[in-house]
CSV table of C-alpha atoms in Angstrom, one decimal:
chain,number,residue,atom,x,y,z
A,9,MET,CA,-9.6,34.8,-4.3
A,10,PHE,CA,-11.1,38.1,-4.6
A,11,TYR,CA,-11.4,40.0,-7.1
A,12,PHE,CA,-12.4,43.7,-8.0
A,13,SER,CA,-13.8,46.1,-10.5
A,14,VAL,CA,-13.6,50.1,-10.3
A,15,PHE,CA,-15.8,52.3,-12.1
A,16,ARG,CA,-15.6,55.5,-12.4
A,17,THR,CA,-18.8,57.7,-13.2
A,18,VAL,CA,-18.6,61.0,-15.1
A,19,PHE,CA,-21.3,64.0,-15.2
A,20,ASP,CA,-21.6,67.2,-16.3
A,21,ILE,CA,-23.1,70.1,-14.1
A,22,ARG,CA,-26.3,72.1,-15.2
A,23,ASP,CA,-26.4,75.6,-13.3
A,24,GLU,CA,-24.5,75.7,-10.2
A,25,LEU,CA,-24.3,72.5,-7.4
A,26,HIS,CA,-23.1,72.6,-3.9
A,27,LEU,CA,-21.7,69.3,-3.7
A,28,ASP,CA,-21.0,68.2,0.0
A,29,ASN,CA,-21.7,64.3,1.4
A,30,ILE,CA,-25.2,65.3,2.3
A,31,PHE,CA,-25.8,65.8,-1.6
A,32,ILE,CA,-23.7,62.3,-2.2
A,33,PHE,CA,-25.7,60.5,0.5
A,34,TYR,CA,-29.0,61.0,-0.7
A,35,PHE,CA,-28.0,60.9,-4.4
A,36,MET,CA,-26.6,57.2,-3.4
A,37,LYS,CA,-29.3,56.2,-1.0
A,38,GLU,CA,-31.9,57.2,-4.5
A,39,VAL,CA,-29.8,54.8,-6.9
A,40,GLU,CA,-30.2,52.1,-4.2
A,41,GLU,CA,-33.7,52.1,-4.2
A,42,ARG,CA,-33.8,52.3,-7.6
A,43,PHE,CA,-30.9,49.3,-8.3
A,44,LYS,CA,-32.8,47.1,-5.8
A,45,ARG,CA,-36.4,47.7,-7.5
A,46,LYS,CA,-34.6,46.7,-10.8
A,47,ILE,CA,-32.9,43.6,-9.1
A,48,CYS,CA,-35.9,41.5,-7.8
A,49,SER,CA,-38.6,41.0,-5.7
A,50,TYR,CA,-37.4,39.9,-2.0
A,51,ILE,CA,-39.9,37.8,-0.2
A,52,ASN,CA,-38.8,37.2,3.4
A,53,GLY,CA,-35.4,38.0,2.3
A,54,VAL,CA,-35.1,35.5,-0.5
A,55,CYS,CA,-35.1,36.7,-4.0
A,56,GLU,CA,-38.4,35.0,-5.9
A,57,ARG,CA,-40.3,35.8,-8.9
A,58,CYS,CA,-37.2,37.1,-10.8
A,59,GLN,CA,-38.4,39.6,-13.8
A,60,LEU,CA,-35.0,38.2,-15.4
A,61,ARG,CA,-35.5,35.2,-15.2
A,62,ASN,CA,-32.2,32.8,-17.0
A,63,ILE,CA,-30.4,36.5,-17.2
A,64,CYS,CA,-30.5,37.3,-13.8
A,65,MET,CA,-26.7,38.1,-12.4
A,66,PHE,CA,-27.3,36.5,-8.9
A,67,PRO,CA,-28.5,33.3,-8.0
A,68,LYS,CA,-32.0,31.8,-8.0
A,69,ASN,CA,-32.1,31.9,-4.4
A,70,PHE,CA,-30.0,34.8,-3.7
A,71,LEU,CA,-30.3,35.8,-0.1
A,72,TYR,CA,-30.6,39.2,1.1
A,73,GLU,CA,-27.9,39.5,3.2
A,74,VAL,CA,-25.4,38.3,0.5
A,75,TRP,CA,-26.2,41.8,-1.2
A,76,TYR,CA,-26.6,44.0,1.8
A,77,GLY,CA,-25.4,42.3,4.3
A,78,LYS,CA,-21.9,42.1,3.0
A,79,PRO,CA,-20.4,45.0,1.4
A,80,ASN,CA,-19.6,43.9,-2.0
A,81,PHE,CA,-20.9,47.0,-3.4
A,82,MET,CA,-19.1,50.4,-2.4
A,83,ILE,CA,-18.6,53.9,-3.5
A,84,THR,CA,-15.7,56.6,-2.7
A,85,SER,CA,-16.0,60.0,-2.1
A,86,PRO,CA,-15.4,62.6,-5.2
A,87,LYS,CA,-12.5,64.5,-5.3
A,88,TYR,CA,-14.1,68.1,-4.3
A,89,LEU,CA,-16.6,68.0,-1.2
A,90,ASN,CA,-18.1,71.4,0.4
A,91,GLU,CA,-17.5,72.9,-3.0
A,92,ASN,CA,-20.0,74.6,-5.4
A,93,LEU,CA,-19.5,73.1,-9.1
A,94,THR,CA,-20.7,75.4,-11.9
A,95,GLU,CA,-22.0,74.5,-15.0
A,96,GLY,CA,-19.1,73.1,-17.3
A,97,LYS,CA,-17.3,71.3,-14.9
A,98,LYS,CA,-17.3,67.2,-14.0
A,99,LEU,CA,-18.2,65.4,-11.2
A,100,LYS,CA,-16.9,61.6,-10.9
A,101,ILE,CA,-17.9,59.0,-8.7
A,102,ASP,CA,-16.4,55.8,-8.3
A,103,PHE,CA,-18.3,52.4,-7.9
A,104,VAL,CA,-16.6,49.5,-6.6
A,105,MET,CA,-17.8,45.6,-7.0
A,106,LEU,CA,-16.0,42.7,-5.6
A,107,ASN,CA,-16.9,38.8,-6.7
A,108,GLU,CA,-20.1,38.4,-7.6
A,109,ALA,CA,-21.4,42.0,-7.9
A,110,VAL,CA,-19.1,43.1,-10.5
A,111,ASP,CA,-21.6,42.0,-13.6
A,112,SER,CA,-23.9,44.4,-12.5
A,113,PHE,CA,-23.4,47.9,-13.6
A,114,ARG,CA,-26.0,47.3,-16.5
A,115,LEU,CA,-28.8,48.1,-14.1
A,116,LEU,CA,-26.9,50.0,-11.9
A,117,GLU,CA,-26.3,52.4,-14.8
A,118,GLU,CA,-30.1,52.4,-16.0
A,119,ALA,CA,-30.8,53.3,-11.8
A,120,ILE,CA,-27.9,56.1,-11.9
A,121,LYS,CA,-29.4,57.8,-15.2
A,122,GLU,CA,-33.1,57.9,-14.0
A,123,SER,CA,-32.1,59.0,-10.1
A,124,CYS,CA,-30.5,62.2,-11.8
A,125,LYS,CA,-33.8,63.3,-13.2
A,126,GLU,CA,-35.4,63.3,-9.7
A,127,ALA,CA,-35.9,67.1,-8.6
A,128,ASN,CA,-32.9,66.8,-5.9
A,129,PHE,CA,-30.5,65.7,-8.3
A,130,SER,CA,-31.6,67.5,-11.5
A,131,ASN,CA,-28.3,69.5,-12.0
A,132,LEU,CA,-26.4,66.4,-12.8
A,133,ILE,CA,-26.0,65.3,-16.2
A,134,TYR,CA,-25.2,61.4,-16.5
A,135,GLU,CA,-22.1,62.0,-19.3
A,136,GLY,CA,-20.8,58.3,-19.0
A,137,VAL,CA,-19.3,55.4,-16.8
A,138,TYR,CA,-15.3,54.5,-17.7
A,139,ASN,CA,-13.6,51.1,-16.4
A,140,TYR,CA,-10.6,52.4,-13.8
A,141,ASN,CA,-7.3,50.4,-14.1
A,142,VAL,CA,-6.1,50.5,-10.7
A,143,PHE,CA,-2.9,49.3,-11.8
A,144,ALA,CA,-2.2,51.4,-15.2
A,145,ASP,CA,-4.1,54.4,-13.3
A,146,SER,CA,-6.2,54.9,-16.3
A,147,LEU,CA,-9.4,55.1,-17.5
A,148,GLU,CA,-10.8,52.8,-20.1
A,149,ASP,CA,-14.0,52.7,-22.2
A,150,ILE,CA,-16.3,49.7,-20.9
A,151,ASP,CA,-17.6,47.3,-23.7
A,152,PHE,CA,-20.7,46.5,-22.1
A,153,LEU,CA,-21.1,43.3,-24.4
A,154,SER,CA,-17.8,41.8,-23.1
A,155,PRO,CA,-17.3,40.8,-19.5
A,156,PHE,CA,-16.0,43.2,-16.9
A,157,PRO,CA,-12.1,43.8,-16.6
A,158,LYS,CA,-11.4,41.8,-13.1
A,159,TYR,CA,-8.3,42.7,-10.3
A,160,ARG,CA,-6.9,40.1,-8.1
A,161,LEU,CA,-7.1,42.3,-5.0
A,162,GLN,CA,-4.6,40.3,-3.5
A,163,GLU,CA,-2.1,41.2,-6.7
A,164,PHE,CA,-2.9,45.1,-5.6
A,165,LEU,CA,-2.1,44.8,-2.3
A,166,GLU,CA,0.8,43.3,-2.7
A,167,LEU,CA,2.6,46.4,-4.3
A,168,ARG,CA,3.2,47.9,-0.8
A,169,SER,CA,5.0,46.5,2.4
A,170,GLY,CA,7.2,47.4,5.2
A,171,VAL,CA,5.6,50.8,6.2
A,172,ARG,CA,5.9,51.0,10.1
A,173,LYS,CA,4.0,54.1,10.7
A,174,VAL,CA,1.0,55.8,9.0
A,175,LYS,CA,-1.3,58.7,9.5
A,176,LEU,CA,-5.0,57.9,8.3
A,177,LYS,CA,-6.9,61.0,7.2
A,178,ILE,CA,-10.9,60.2,7.7
A,179,PHE,CA,-12.6,63.0,5.6
A,180,PRO,CA,-16.2,63.4,6.2
A,181,SER,CA,-18.3,60.8,6.2
A,182,PHE,CA,-21.4,59.2,7.2
A,183,LEU,CA,-21.4,56.5,9.8
A,184,ASN,CA,-24.8,54.7,11.0
A,185,LEU,CA,-24.0,54.4,14.3
A,186,SER,CA,-26.7,54.4,17.4
A,187,VAL,CA,-23.7,55.0,20.0
A,188,ASP,CA,-24.3,58.3,22.1
A,189,PHE,CA,-20.4,59.5,21.6
A,190,ASN,CA,-21.1,62.3,23.4
A,191,ASN,CA,-20.5,60.2,26.6
A,192,VAL,CA,-18.2,57.7,25.1
A,193,SER,CA,-14.1,58.9,25.6
A,194,ASN,CA,-11.6,59.0,23.0
A,195,ASP,CA,-10.3,55.8,23.7
A,196,GLY,CA,-13.7,54.5,23.4
A,197,ILE,CA,-14.5,55.7,19.9
A,198,LYS,CA,-10.9,55.2,18.7
A,199,PHE,CA,-11.1,51.1,19.7
A,200,PHE,CA,-15.1,51.4,18.2
A,201,LEU,CA,-14.3,52.8,15.4
A,202,PHE,CA,-11.3,50.2,14.4
A,203,LYS,CA,-13.2,47.7,15.8
A,204,GLU,CA,-16.2,48.3,13.3
A,205,ILE,CA,-13.6,48.7,10.6
A,206,PHE,CA,-12.2,44.9,11.1
A,207,ASN,CA,-15.6,43.5,11.4
A,208,ARG,CA,-16.3,45.3,8.0
A,209,VAL,CA,-13.2,43.5,6.6
A,210,SER,CA,-13.7,40.5,8.2
A,211,GLU,CA,-17.1,39.9,6.2
A,212,ILE,CA,-15.7,40.4,2.9
A,213,PHE,CA,-12.6,38.3,3.7
A,214,GLU,CA,-15.5,36.1,5.4
A,215,GLU,CA,-12.1,35.2,8.1
A,216,ASP,CA,-11.9,36.4,11.8
A,217,ILE,CA,-9.7,39.3,11.8
A,218,GLN,CA,-8.3,40.7,15.3
A,219,PHE,CA,-6.6,44.4,15.2
A,220,PRO,CA,-3.3,43.4,16.8
A,221,ASN,CA,-2.4,44.9,20.2
A,222,SER,CA,1.0,45.9,19.6
A,223,ILE,CA,-0.5,48.6,17.3
A,224,GLU,CA,-0.7,52.2,18.5
A,225,LEU,CA,-3.4,54.6,17.4
A,226,ASN,CA,-2.9,57.9,18.4
A,227,VAL,CA,-6.7,60.0,17.9
A,228,LYS,CA,-5.9,63.5,16.1
A,229,LYS,CA,-8.8,66.3,15.5
A,230,LEU,CA,-11.5,63.8,16.1
A,231,GLN,CA,-15.0,65.3,15.3
A,232,TRP,CA,-18.8,63.9,15.7
A,233,LYS,CA,-22.2,65.5,15.6
A,234,ARG,CA,-25.6,65.1,14.1
A,235,LEU,CA,-27.1,67.0,10.6
A,236,ASN,CA,-30.3,68.3,9.9
A,237,TYR,CA,-31.3,66.5,7.0
A,238,GLU,CA,-34.3,67.9,6.3
A,239,ASP,CA,-32.9,71.1,5.1
A,240,PHE,CA,-32.2,69.1,2.2
A,241,LEU,CA,-34.8,67.3,1.3
A,242,LEU,CA,-37.5,68.2,-0.6
A,243,LYS,CA,-40.2,65.7,-0.3
A,244,LYS,CA,-38.8,62.5,1.4
A,245,SER,CA,-38.4,61.0,5.1
A,246,VAL,CA,-36.0,61.4,7.0
A,247,ASP,CA,-36.6,58.8,10.1
A,248,LYS,CA,-34.8,56.2,8.7
A,249,PHE,CA,-31.6,58.6,9.3
A,250,LYS,CA,-32.1,59.4,12.8
A,251,ASN,CA,-28.9,57.5,13.7
A,252,TYR,CA,-26.6,58.5,11.1
A,253,ASN,CA,-23.2,60.6,12.7
A,254,PHE,CA,-21.3,63.0,10.6
A,255,PHE,CA,-17.0,62.1,11.1
A,256,SER,CA,-14.3,63.1,10.3
A,257,GLY,CA,-10.5,62.6,12.4
A,258,GLU,CA,-7.1,61.7,11.8
A,259,PHE,CA,-5.2,58.8,13.5
A,260,ILE,CA,-1.6,57.9,13.9
A,261,ILE,CA,-0.6,54.2,13.5
A,262,GLU,CA,2.3,53.0,14.7
A,263,GLY,CA,4.1,49.5,14.9
A,264,ASN,CA,4.4,46.4,12.8
A,265,LEU,CA,1.6,46.8,10.2
A,266,SER,CA,3.0,44.0,8.1
A,267,SER,CA,0.2,41.7,9.6
A,268,ILE,CA,-2.6,44.5,8.9
A,269,TRP,CA,-1.5,46.3,5.6
A,270,TYR,CA,-3.6,45.2,3.5
A,271,ILE,CA,-6.6,45.9,5.4
A,272,LEU,CA,-5.0,49.8,5.9
A,273,GLU,CA,-5.0,49.8,1.7
A,274,PHE,CA,-8.3,48.1,1.4
A,275,ILE,CA,-9.9,51.2,3.6
A,276,GLN,CA,-7.9,53.3,1.7
A,277,THR,CA,-8.9,52.2,-2.1
A,278,PHE,CA,-12.5,51.3,-1.5
A,279,GLY,CA,-13.3,53.5,1.4
A,280,ILE,CA,-15.1,50.4,3.4
A,281,GLY,CA,-18.7,51.7,2.8
A,282,ARG,CA,-22.2,49.9,1.5
A,283,LEU,CA,-24.6,51.1,-0.9
A,284,THR,CA,-26.5,51.5,2.1
A,285,ASN,CA,-24.2,53.1,4.3
A,286,TYR,CA,-21.9,55.4,3.2
A,287,GLY,CA,-19.8,54.3,5.3
A,288,PHE,CA,-16.4,56.1,6.2
A,289,GLY,CA,-16.1,58.0,2.9
A,290,LYS,CA,-12.7,58.8,1.5
A,291,VAL,CA,-9.9,57.6,3.3
A,292,LYS,CA,-6.5,58.8,2.5
A,293,LEU,CA,-3.2,56.6,4.0
A,294,ILE,CA,-0.2,58.9,4.4
A,295,LYS,CA,2.7,57.4,5.2
A,296,LEU,CA,5.0,58.8,7.4
A,297,ILE,CA,8.0,56.2,7.8
């Protein structure tokens, strides 16, 4: 049985902020580093000498890959990208947590607040966090003294069925891939991308998920390129980001989608990303038939 929670964080804008994927990407990297330091000390990939002791949110011997190898924590792209947000506007970012990661938002909130004090992100003023009720499409206040609301993943996915043709629109996103896409055909890119998506979903559900041969994929507006991160950073090393690619594109998916519909919904709802990898960013699923 899989559960998830969605937390919507709201920020006020100080002065003016140009919002794009580069800004969001590095903001999440900053949050990640601060969050990791708050959780545990890692020795040889195992959680030891935990400072939280009896109130630690994870098991005593928490394997590194449980958190970082499996995408139990994801973010979704904000509503507006490549815009100049002025003072008085709000920025909203959704954080999605699965299963055992669902009770960890207290420390994550602290990491977010601290990240807003960094020079790179000083135009973000942390306002608050809300629980997003996916069934009611509403925001609810969070009681940090009570367990966070959890929603059954299967119940959410069962709301949709019977669609045979969709357009999967992937908004500008970062992918940490070492493949040279300049020397790969569109068919090769298409296969690689969807193989990557299915591998991510397989990790979450802990089962082998194969992409059906009967499904047809047609590529539209496929774009890959690299970005110069030094233009954004004020004082940080960029060596570890040298393999990141900038991706956007559209796919028409046609056939009997019943067997993989929950995967498509999952991609749209959660963005299939990791805290350490902005993943496939914002994805929109458009039903055609």
